[in-house]
mmCIF file of C-alpha atoms and ligand atoms in Angstrom:
data_model
loop_
_atom_site.group_PDB
_atom_site.id
_atom_site.type_symbol
_atom_site.label_atom_id
_atom_site.label_comp_id
_atom_site.label_asym_id
_atom_site.label_seq_id
_atom_site.Cartn_x
_atom_site.Cartn_y
_atom_site.Cartn_z
ATOM 1 C CA UNK A 11 -0.062 0.128 -0.122
ATOM 2 C CA UNK A 12 1.344 3.116 -0.932
ATOM 3 C CA UNK A 13 1.405 6.034 2.117
ATOM 4 C CA UNK A 14 1.597 9.848 1.659
ATOM 5 C CA UNK A 15 4.931 11.329 1.968
ATOM 6 C CA UNK A 16 5.326 14.337 4.572
ATOM 7 C CA UNK A 17 6.677 17.439 3.236
ATOM 8 C CA UNK A 18 9.338 19.780 4.796
ATOM 9 C CA UNK A 19 8.774 21.451 7.427
ATOM 10 C CA UNK A 20 7.177 18.915 9.718
ATOM 11 C CA UNK A 21 7.961 18.331 13.132
ATOM 12 C CA UNK A 22 8.122 14.528 12.819
ATOM 13 C CA UNK A 23 10.821 15.010 10.140
ATOM 14 C CA UNK A 24 13.050 16.667 12.867
ATOM 15 C CA UNK A 25 12.633 13.836 15.378
ATOM 16 C CA UNK A 26 15.364 11.105 16.497
ATOM 17 C CA UNK A 27 13.661 7.865 15.642
ATOM 18 C CA UNK A 28 13.400 4.683 18.018
ATOM 19 C CA UNK A 29 15.268 1.540 17.294
ATOM 20 C CA UNK A 30 13.402 -1.250 16.245
ATOM 21 C CA UNK A 31 13.291 -3.743 19.162
ATOM 22 C CA UNK A 32 12.133 -7.021 17.250
ATOM 23 C CA UNK A 33 11.193 -7.540 13.800
ATOM 24 C CA UNK A 34 7.317 -8.258 13.211
ATOM 25 C CA UNK A 35 5.179 -8.928 10.261
ATOM 26 C CA UNK A 36 3.615 -5.356 10.763
ATOM 27 C CA UNK A 37 7.277 -3.922 10.255
ATOM 28 C CA UNK A 38 7.725 -6.060 7.223
ATOM 29 C CA UNK A 39 4.536 -4.909 5.794
ATOM 30 C CA UNK A 40 5.712 -1.156 6.533
ATOM 31 C CA UNK A 41 8.835 -1.799 4.808
ATOM 32 C CA UNK A 42 7.020 -3.107 1.584
ATOM 33 C CA UNK A 43 4.758 -0.223 2.093
ATOM 34 C CA UNK A 44 7.961 2.089 1.849
ATOM 35 C CA UNK A 45 9.437 0.398 -1.214
ATOM 36 C CA UNK A 46 6.272 0.477 -3.049
ATOM 37 C CA UNK A 47 6.071 4.329 -2.153
ATOM 38 C CA UNK A 48 9.382 5.082 -3.081
ATOM 39 C CA UNK A 49 9.340 3.152 -6.456
ATOM 40 C CA UNK A 50 6.026 4.992 -7.120
ATOM 41 C CA UNK A 51 7.539 8.498 -6.463
ATOM 42 C CA UNK A 52 10.032 7.744 -8.179
ATOM 43 C CA UNK A 53 12.894 7.786 -5.587
ATOM 44 C CA UNK A 54 15.891 5.853 -4.715
ATOM 45 C CA UNK A 55 15.233 5.818 -0.947
ATOM 46 C CA UNK A 56 12.844 6.757 1.579
ATOM 47 C CA UNK A 57 13.131 6.754 5.298
ATOM 48 C CA UNK A 58 10.143 5.776 7.802
ATOM 49 C CA UNK A 59 9.928 9.218 9.484
ATOM 50 C CA UNK A 60 8.937 10.600 5.688
ATOM 51 C CA UNK A 61 5.721 8.821 5.936
ATOM 52 C CA UNK A 62 5.285 9.583 9.964
ATOM 53 C CA UNK A 63 6.471 6.472 11.426
ATOM 54 C CA UNK A 64 9.396 7.457 13.883
ATOM 55 C CA UNK A 65 11.045 4.032 13.706
ATOM 56 C CA UNK A 66 14.705 3.330 12.587
ATOM 57 C CA UNK A 67 13.772 1.975 9.008
ATOM 58 C CA UNK A 68 15.116 2.893 5.808
ATOM 59 C CA UNK A 69 14.560 1.496 1.975
ATOM 60 C CA UNK A 70 16.896 2.250 -0.983
ATOM 61 C CA UNK A 71 17.490 0.965 -4.529
ATOM 62 C CA UNK A 72 20.164 3.041 -6.299
ATOM 63 C CA UNK A 73 20.493 0.410 -9.525
ATOM 64 C CA UNK A 74 20.432 2.308 -12.562
ATOM 65 C CA UNK A 75 17.720 0.161 -14.016
ATOM 66 C CA UNK A 76 17.610 2.553 -17.109
ATOM 67 C CA UNK A 77 21.024 1.289 -17.755
ATOM 68 C CA UNK A 78 20.328 -2.437 -17.399
ATOM 69 C CA UNK A 79 21.142 -3.076 -13.990
ATOM 70 C CA UNK A 80 19.062 -5.185 -12.115
ATOM 71 C CA UNK A 81 16.813 -3.630 -9.481
ATOM 72 C CA UNK A 82 18.054 -4.140 -5.995
ATOM 73 C CA UNK A 83 15.477 -3.147 -3.325
ATOM 74 C CA UNK A 84 17.630 -2.853 0.090
ATOM 75 C CA UNK A 85 15.466 -2.908 3.234
ATOM 76 C CA UNK A 86 17.395 -1.686 6.556
ATOM 77 C CA UNK A 87 16.341 -1.869 10.105
ATOM 78 C CA UNK A 88 18.375 0.009 12.506
ATOM 79 C CA UNK A 89 21.007 0.966 9.863
ATOM 80 C CA UNK A 90 24.373 2.354 11.385
ATOM 81 C CA UNK A 91 27.383 3.711 9.436
ATOM 82 C CA UNK A 92 30.504 2.019 11.108
ATOM 83 C CA UNK A 93 32.931 3.892 9.098
ATOM 84 C CA UNK A 94 33.656 6.538 6.292
ATOM 85 C CA UNK A 95 36.446 7.303 3.949
ATOM 86 C CA UNK A 96 38.263 10.450 4.392
ATOM 87 C CA UNK A 97 37.702 10.710 0.745
ATOM 88 C CA UNK A 98 34.613 12.773 -0.189
ATOM 89 C CA UNK A 99 32.163 13.037 -3.103
ATOM 90 C CA UNK A 100 29.858 15.733 -4.031
ATOM 91 C CA UNK A 101 26.511 14.811 -5.158
ATOM 92 C CA UNK A 102 23.173 17.048 -6.283
ATOM 93 C CA UNK A 103 20.684 15.480 -3.662
ATOM 94 C CA UNK A 104 17.228 15.710 -3.473
ATOM 95 C CA UNK A 105 14.452 14.463 -1.260
ATOM 96 C CA UNK A 106 11.032 13.327 -1.551
ATOM 97 C CA UNK A 107 9.921 15.603 1.423
ATOM 98 C CA UNK A 108 11.439 18.565 -0.256
ATOM 99 C CA UNK A 109 10.121 18.189 -3.979
ATOM 100 C CA UNK A 110 12.110 19.715 -6.918
ATOM 101 C CA UNK A 111 14.830 21.165 -4.716
ATOM 102 C CA UNK A 112 18.586 20.049 -5.343
ATOM 103 C CA UNK A 113 21.780 21.189 -3.685
ATOM 104 C CA UNK A 114 25.129 19.771 -3.772
ATOM 105 C CA UNK A 115 25.997 18.104 -0.464
ATOM 106 C CA UNK A 116 29.673 16.858 0.343
ATOM 107 C CA UNK A 117 29.745 13.305 2.244
ATOM 108 C CA UNK A 118 32.477 10.609 2.550
ATOM 109 C CA UNK A 119 32.849 8.448 -0.759
ATOM 110 C CA UNK A 120 32.907 5.153 1.036
ATOM 111 C CA UNK A 121 30.762 3.885 3.997
ATOM 112 C CA UNK A 122 30.748 0.909 5.896
ATOM 113 C CA UNK A 123 27.117 0.122 7.082
ATOM 114 C CA UNK A 124 25.441 -2.557 9.455
ATOM 115 C CA UNK A 125 21.796 -3.293 9.533
ATOM 116 C CA UNK A 126 19.081 -5.877 10.140
ATOM 117 C CA UNK A 127 17.578 -6.980 6.845
ATOM 118 C CA UNK A 128 13.936 -8.103 6.691
ATOM 119 C CA UNK A 129 14.786 -11.417 7.757
ATOM 120 C CA UNK A 130 16.345 -10.383 11.105
ATOM 121 C CA UNK A 131 19.928 -11.033 9.703
ATOM 122 C CA UNK A 132 22.732 -8.642 10.677
ATOM 123 C CA UNK A 133 24.547 -7.541 7.471
ATOM 124 C CA UNK A 134 27.198 -5.158 6.744
ATOM 125 C CA UNK A 135 28.472 -3.915 3.279
ATOM 126 C CA UNK A 136 30.513 -1.364 2.127
ATOM 127 C CA UNK A 137 28.949 1.291 -0.121
ATOM 128 C CA UNK A 138 30.484 3.629 -2.675
ATOM 129 C CA UNK A 139 29.331 6.352 -5.064
ATOM 130 C CA UNK A 140 25.463 7.156 -5.179
ATOM 131 C CA UNK A 141 24.885 4.186 -2.997
ATOM 132 C CA UNK A 142 27.085 5.656 -0.260
ATOM 133 C CA UNK A 143 25.394 9.174 -0.633
ATOM 134 C CA UNK A 144 21.882 7.553 -0.475
ATOM 135 C CA UNK A 145 22.421 5.398 2.426
ATOM 136 C CA UNK A 146 24.018 8.331 4.693
ATOM 137 C CA UNK A 147 20.925 10.764 3.565
ATOM 138 C CA UNK A 148 18.479 8.016 4.523
ATOM 139 C CA UNK A 149 20.185 7.494 7.888
ATOM 140 C CA UNK A 150 20.483 11.087 8.636
ATOM 141 C CA UNK A 151 16.492 11.136 8.396
ATOM 142 C CA UNK A 152 16.404 8.773 11.267
ATOM 143 C CA UNK A 153 18.303 11.582 13.390
ATOM 144 C CA UNK A 154 15.900 14.327 12.203
ATOM 145 C CA UNK A 155 18.624 15.309 9.961
ATOM 146 C CA UNK A 156 17.900 16.974 6.168
ATOM 147 C CA UNK A 157 20.294 17.403 3.474
ATOM 148 C CA UNK A 158 19.385 20.998 3.286
ATOM 149 C CA UNK A 159 20.705 21.266 6.974
ATOM 150 C CA UNK A 160 24.029 20.923 5.208
ATOM 151 C CA UNK A 161 23.429 24.088 3.339
ATOM 152 C CA UNK A 162 24.092 27.681 4.410
ATOM 153 C CA UNK A 163 21.321 29.232 6.621
ATOM 154 C CA UNK A 164 20.103 31.630 3.811
ATOM 155 C CA UNK A 165 19.810 28.956 1.140
ATOM 156 C CA UNK A 166 18.105 26.741 3.805
ATOM 157 C CA UNK A 167 15.474 29.225 4.439
ATOM 158 C CA UNK A 168 14.919 29.903 0.876
ATOM 159 C CA UNK A 169 13.793 26.406 0.294
ATOM 160 C CA UNK A 170 11.964 26.000 3.464
ATOM 161 C CA UNK A 171 9.926 29.301 2.469
ATOM 162 C CA UNK A 172 9.263 27.275 -1.041
ATOM 163 C CA UNK A 173 8.227 24.336 0.879
ATOM 164 C CA UNK A 174 5.627 26.350 3.013
ATOM 165 C CA UNK A 175 4.050 27.632 -0.224
ATOM 166 C CA UNK A 176 3.790 24.358 -1.675
ATOM 167 C CA UNK A 177 2.072 22.865 1.150
ATOM 168 C CA UNK A 178 -0.397 25.802 1.394
ATOM 169 C CA UNK A 179 -1.278 25.267 -2.540
ATOM 170 C CA UNK A 180 -1.608 21.647 -2.012
ATOM 171 C CA UNK A 181 -3.861 22.111 1.247
ATOM 172 C CA UNK A 182 -6.022 24.590 -0.826
ATOM 173 C CA UNK A 183 -6.034 22.330 -3.833
ATOM 174 C CA UNK A 184 -7.798 19.573 -1.555
ATOM 175 C CA UNK A 185 -10.644 22.073 -0.227
HETATM 176 NI NI1 LIG B 217 15.099 12.537 1.790
#
């Protein structure tokens, strides 16, 4: 089932999310809903707080399917960055909670990440390039951090004002 995506500013996007203590069918269903919502958007990553659920859960798939790569949906419960490279990468980032706004963000190029998969198995993997950027962006969401928090205050305020306006317009359309 597709879920509505929260748009910034929203207090739920600023919260530190809680660790998932035990996996359950409800949580697996939630992960499936998030993947469906992410692919439909379309996007390459989604964090639970973006649909208003304050659990440490993210989904992502950065496979370049338009270039013949197989889809690779990843579900990560309690994801954690174990280590990041000194070498950095700059990507023009966007966010499904901040539609049509993009800005360059610098992050470690390579990260080691640990998480529980949808079967409850502990996984670790080294991510590089777009996958590394995406997984860091999504884990940030679980700590109430958005990519615009890396920007200069003026630029951040400009984007936030645009989002306030967008939300007003959308609310008006629903009347
Ligand atoms: Ni995002």
